[in-house]
Amino acid sequence: DGGITQSPKYLFRKEGQNVTLSCEQNLNHDAMYWYRQDPGQGLRLIYYSQIVNDFQKGDIAEGYSVSREKKESFPLTVTSAQKNPTAFYLCASSLQGASGTYNEQFFGPGTRLTVL
Amino acid sequence: DQQVKQNSPSLSVQEGRISILNCDYTNSMFDYFLWYKKYPAEGPTFLISISSIKDKNEDGRFTVFLNKSAKHLSLHIVPSQPGDSAVYFCAASRRYNFNKFYFGSGTKLNVKP
């Protein structure tokens, strides 16, 4: 079955610790994304990657880092510099269409991170 | 500064009736709009989209209407079914920046049997 997996579903960490959230897709999509969702707010883009070994900051990249060493994997590290890391994190992927075309994003089930 | 807004956090509708979910946007450069549906503990799934060259797109029970002058779009579900109970997000993007989607805060739809 093709899809996006995120692990773990729930994650608890102590304040001051870095933590890495996993995202894997077997849809052969070029583009991958990380979003954060807080109560009462929409999804906000943290980082995105259009191709292996390349990624761009989204709207709220501070305190986060990513890597894209493989097409199918786009892990997100929440560093101790992120001031309010407790949130629901969603990973997504999409085809990379020709310039000017749009492709919907497919989402994983999410990881709920709680920092104690 | 949210560029896409869903001002109704929740909506309750009787089974068989019409559900209308609304979304407003502020950026006149947006020209592609999507609706996503999200069940608890799952990621959002794509539902329907519309390009700014159209004012209506229909897919089965789901229809999206776009009013560019009002910067407003709406999702109509007819007839509503209990399985439609979920959170609905609208999202928008603009040409040549198609990797960036801006999402609303979501509307939780409850369809009562």
CSV table of C-alpha atoms in Angstrom, one decimal:
chain,number,residue,atom,x,y,z
A,1,ASP,CA,0.0,0.0,0.0
A,2,GLY,CA,1.3,3.4,-0.9
A,3,GLY,CA,1.3,6.1,1.7
A,4,ILE,CA,3.0,8.2,4.2
A,5,THR,CA,4.1,7.0,7.6
A,6,GLN,CA,5.0,9.0,10.6
A,7,SER,CA,6.4,7.6,13.8
A,8,PRO,CA,5.8,7.6,16.6
A,9,LYS,CA,2.2,8.7,17.0
A,10,TYR,CA,2.8,10.2,20.4
A,11,LEU,CA,6.1,11.4,21.7
A,12,PHE,CA,7.1,12.9,25.1
A,13,ARG,CA,10.3,14.7,25.7
A,14,LYS,CA,11.8,16.7,28.5
A,15,GLU,CA,12.4,20.4,28.0
A,16,GLY,CA,15.8,21.1,26.5
A,17,GLN,CA,16.1,17.9,24.6
A,18,ASN,CA,16.2,17.7,20.8
A,19,VAL,CA,13.8,15.2,19.2
A,20,THR,CA,13.5,13.9,15.7
A,21,LEU,CA,10.2,13.0,14.1
A,22,SER,CA,10.2,10.5,11.3
A,23,CYS,CA,8.4,10.8,8.0
A,24,GLU,CA,8.6,8.2,5.2
A,25,GLN,CA,6.7,8.0,1.9
A,26,ASN,CA,6.5,5.3,-0.8
A,27,LEU,CA,4.5,7.3,-3.2
A,28,ASN,CA,7.5,8.3,-5.2
A,29,HIS,CA,6.8,11.9,-4.6
A,30,ASP,CA,9.5,14.5,-5.1
A,31,ALA,CA,8.2,17.1,-2.7
A,32,MET,CA,7.8,16.7,1.0
A,33,TYR,CA,6.5,19.1,3.7
A,34,TRP,CA,6.3,19.5,7.5
A,35,TYR,CA,3.4,21.3,9.1
A,36,ARG,CA,2.6,22.2,12.7
A,37,GLN,CA,-1.0,22.4,14.0
A,38,ASP,CA,-1.9,24.1,17.2
A,39,PRO,CA,-5.4,24.3,18.7
A,40,GLY,CA,-7.6,26.8,16.9
A,41,GLN,CA,-5.1,27.4,14.1
A,42,GLY,CA,-4.5,26.1,10.7
A,43,LEU,CA,-1.6,24.1,9.5
A,44,ARG,CA,1.5,26.2,9.4
A,45,LEU,CA,4.4,25.3,7.1
A,46,ILE,CA,7.7,24.6,8.9
A,47,TYR,CA,10.0,23.3,6.1
A,48,TYR,CA,9.5,21.9,2.6
A,49,SER,CA,11.7,20.0,0.1
A,50,GLN,CA,11.2,19.9,-3.6
A,51,ILE,CA,14.1,17.5,-4.3
A,52,VAL,CA,16.7,15.4,-2.5
A,53,ASN,CA,19.4,17.3,-0.8
A,54,ASP,CA,17.4,20.6,-1.0
A,55,PHE,CA,14.9,22.2,1.3
A,56,GLN,CA,13.5,25.6,2.1
A,57,LYS,CA,12.2,27.3,5.2
A,58,GLY,CA,8.5,27.7,5.6
A,59,ASP,CA,6.8,30.3,7.7
A,60,ILE,CA,7.8,29.0,11.1
A,61,ALA,CA,11.2,27.4,10.6
A,62,GLU,CA,12.9,28.8,13.7
A,63,GLY,CA,13.9,26.1,16.2
A,64,TYR,CA,13.5,23.3,13.6
A,65,SER,CA,15.9,21.5,11.3
A,66,VAL,CA,15.4,19.0,8.5
A,67,SER,CA,17.4,16.8,6.1
A,68,ARG,CA,16.5,15.2,2.8
A,69,GLU,CA,19.1,12.6,2.0
A,70,LYS,CA,16.7,10.2,0.4
A,71,LYS,CA,13.6,10.8,-1.7
A,72,GLU,CA,11.4,8.8,0.6
A,73,SER,CA,12.5,10.3,3.9
A,74,PHE,CA,12.2,13.8,5.4
A,75,PRO,CA,12.9,13.8,9.1
A,76,LEU,CA,12.2,16.8,11.3
A,77,THR,CA,14.3,17.7,14.3
A,78,VAL,CA,12.7,19.9,17.0
A,79,THR,CA,15.6,21.5,18.7
A,80,SER,CA,15.8,23.0,22.2
A,81,ALA,CA,15.7,26.4,20.5
A,82,GLN,CA,12.0,25.9,19.6
A,83,LYS,CA,10.3,27.9,22.4
A,84,ASN,CA,6.9,26.2,22.2
A,85,PRO,CA,7.4,22.7,20.7
A,86,THR,CA,4.3,21.0,22.1
A,87,ALA,CA,2.1,20.6,19.0
A,88,PHE,CA,0.7,18.2,16.5
A,89,TYR,CA,3.1,17.7,13.6
A,90,LEU,CA,2.0,16.6,10.1
A,91,CYS,CA,4.2,15.5,7.2
A,92,ALA,CA,3.0,15.6,3.7
A,93,SER,CA,4.2,14.8,0.2
A,94,SER,CA,3.2,15.7,-3.4
A,95,LEU,CA,4.1,15.2,-7.0
A,96,GLN,CA,6.3,17.9,-8.3
A,97,GLY,CA,4.4,19.1,-11.4
A,98,ALA,CA,5.6,21.4,-14.1
A,99,SER,CA,5.9,25.1,-13.3
A,100,GLY,CA,2.5,26.6,-12.8
A,101,THR,CA,0.7,23.3,-12.1
A,102,TYR,CA,-0.8,22.3,-8.8
A,103,ASN,CA,-0.7,18.9,-7.0
A,104,GLU,CA,-2.6,18.2,-3.9
A,105,GLN,CA,-0.6,17.1,-0.9
A,106,PHE,CA,-1.0,13.7,0.8
A,107,PHE,CA,-0.7,13.7,4.6
A,108,GLY,CA,0.6,11.3,7.1
A,109,PRO,CA,-1.3,10.5,10.3
A,110,GLY,CA,0.7,13.0,12.4
A,111,THR,CA,2.9,12.9,15.5
A,112,ARG,CA,1.7,14.6,18.7
A,113,LEU,CA,4.7,15.9,20.6
A,114,THR,CA,4.5,16.9,24.2
A,115,VAL,CA,7.4,18.5,25.9
A,116,LEU,CA,7.3,18.2,29.7
B,1,ASP,CA,-1.5,37.1,10.1
B,2,GLN,CA,-3.7,34.4,8.6
B,3,GLN,CA,-4.3,34.7,4.9
B,4,VAL,CA,-7.0,32.0,4.9
B,5,LYS,CA,-9.7,32.1,7.5
B,6,GLN,CA,-12.5,29.8,8.5
B,7,ASN,CA,-14.5,31.8,11.0
B,8,SER,CA,-16.9,29.0,12.1
B,9,PRO,CA,-15.1,26.6,14.3
B,10,SER,CA,-18.0,24.2,14.3
B,11,LEU,CA,-21.2,23.3,12.4
B,12,SER,CA,-24.0,20.9,13.2
B,13,VAL,CA,-26.3,19.6,10.6
B,14,GLN,CA,-29.1,17.0,10.4
B,15,GLU,CA,-28.5,14.0,8.2
B,16,GLY,CA,-29.9,14.5,4.7
B,17,ARG,CA,-29.7,18.3,4.9
B,18,ILE,CA,-27.1,20.5,3.2
B,19,SER,CA,-23.8,21.4,5.0
B,20,ILE,CA,-22.2,24.7,4.0
B,21,LEU,CA,-18.7,25.4,5.1
B,22,ASN,CA,-17.2,28.8,4.5
B,23,CYS,CA,-13.7,30.1,3.9
B,24,ASP,CA,-12.4,33.6,3.3
B,25,TYR,CA,-9.0,34.7,2.1
B,26,THR,CA,-7.1,37.9,2.0
B,27,ASN,CA,-4.5,37.4,-0.7
B,28,SER,CA,-5.8,38.3,-4.1
B,29,MET,CA,-2.9,36.4,-5.7
B,30,PHE,CA,-4.3,33.1,-4.6
B,31,ASP,CA,-5.6,31.2,-7.6
B,32,TYR,CA,-5.9,27.6,-6.5
B,33,PHE,CA,-8.0,26.4,-3.6
B,34,LEU,CA,-8.5,23.0,-2.0
B,35,TRP,CA,-10.6,21.4,0.7
B,36,TYR,CA,-9.3,18.8,3.0
B,37,LYS,CA,-11.1,16.5,5.4
B,38,LYS,CA,-9.6,15.3,8.6
B,39,TYR,CA,-10.8,12.5,11.0
B,40,PRO,CA,-9.4,12.4,14.5
B,41,ALA,CA,-6.0,10.8,14.8
B,42,GLU,CA,-5.5,10.8,11.1
B,43,GLY,CA,-3.9,13.2,8.6
B,44,PRO,CA,-6.0,15.4,6.3
B,45,THR,CA,-7.2,13.8,3.1
B,46,PHE,CA,-7.8,15.8,-0.1
B,47,LEU,CA,-11.4,16.3,-0.9
B,48,ILE,CA,-11.9,18.7,-3.8
B,49,SER,CA,-10.2,21.6,-5.5
B,50,ILE,CA,-11.0,24.6,-7.7
B,51,SER,CA,-8.9,26.9,-9.9
B,52,SER,CA,-9.6,30.6,-10.0
B,53,ILE,CA,-10.7,30.3,-13.7
B,54,LYS,CA,-13.8,28.5,-12.5
B,55,ASP,CA,-16.5,29.5,-10.0
B,56,LYS,CA,-17.8,26.1,-9.3
B,57,ASN,CA,-16.5,22.5,-9.2
B,58,GLU,CA,-18.6,19.5,-8.4
B,59,ASP,CA,-17.7,16.0,-7.3
B,60,GLY,CA,-20.6,13.8,-6.3
B,61,ARG,CA,-22.1,15.2,-3.1
B,62,PHE,CA,-19.4,17.8,-2.8
B,63,THR,CA,-19.4,21.2,-4.6
B,64,VAL,CA,-17.0,24.0,-4.1
B,65,PHE,CA,-18.0,27.6,-5.0
B,66,LEU,CA,-15.5,30.4,-5.5
B,67,ASN,CA,-16.4,34.1,-5.4
B,68,LYS,CA,-13.2,35.9,-6.4
B,69,SER,CA,-14.6,39.4,-5.9
B,70,ALA,CA,-15.6,38.6,-2.3
B,71,LYS,CA,-12.4,36.4,-1.8
B,72,HIS,CA,-14.7,33.7,-0.5
B,73,LEU,CA,-15.2,30.1,-1.1
B,74,SER,CA,-17.6,27.6,0.2
B,75,LEU,CA,-18.0,23.8,0.3
B,76,HIS,CA,-21.5,22.4,0.0
B,77,ILE,CA,-22.2,18.8,1.0
B,78,VAL,CA,-25.6,17.5,-0.2
B,79,PRO,CA,-27.0,15.3,1.3
B,80,SER,CA,-25.0,15.3,4.5
B,81,GLN,CA,-24.2,11.9,6.0
B,82,PRO,CA,-23.0,11.0,9.5
B,83,GLY,CA,-19.7,9.7,7.9
B,84,ASP,CA,-19.1,13.3,6.8
B,85,SER,CA,-18.5,14.3,10.4
B,86,ALA,CA,-14.9,15.5,10.5
B,87,VAL,CA,-12.8,18.7,10.5
B,88,TYR,CA,-12.7,20.4,7.2
B,89,PHE,CA,-9.8,22.7,6.2
B,90,CYS,CA,-9.6,25.0,3.2
B,91,ALA,CA,-6.3,25.8,1.7
B,92,ALA,CA,-5.0,28.3,-0.9
B,93,SER,CA,-2.0,28.7,-3.1
B,94,ARG,CA,-0.8,31.0,-5.8
B,95,ARG,CA,0.7,30.4,-9.2
B,96,TYR,CA,4.5,29.8,-9.3
B,97,ASN,CA,4.5,29.3,-5.6
B,98,PHE,CA,2.6,26.1,-5.8
B,99,ASN,CA,4.6,24.3,-3.1
B,100,LYS,CA,3.2,26.7,-0.4
B,101,PHE,CA,-0.3,26.1,0.7
B,102,TYR,CA,-2.0,28.3,3.3
B,103,PHE,CA,-4.5,26.6,5.5
B,104,GLY,CA,-7.5,27.8,7.5
B,105,SER,CA,-8.0,26.8,11.1
B,106,GLY,CA,-10.7,24.3,10.2
B,107,THR,CA,-14.4,23.8,10.8
B,108,LYS,CA,-15.6,20.8,12.7
B,109,LEU,CA,-18.7,19.4,11.1
B,110,ASN,CA,-21.1,17.2,13.0
B,111,VAL,CA,-23.8,15.4,11.0
B,112,LYS,CA,-26.5,14.2,13.4
B,113,PRO,CA,-28.4,11.0,12.4
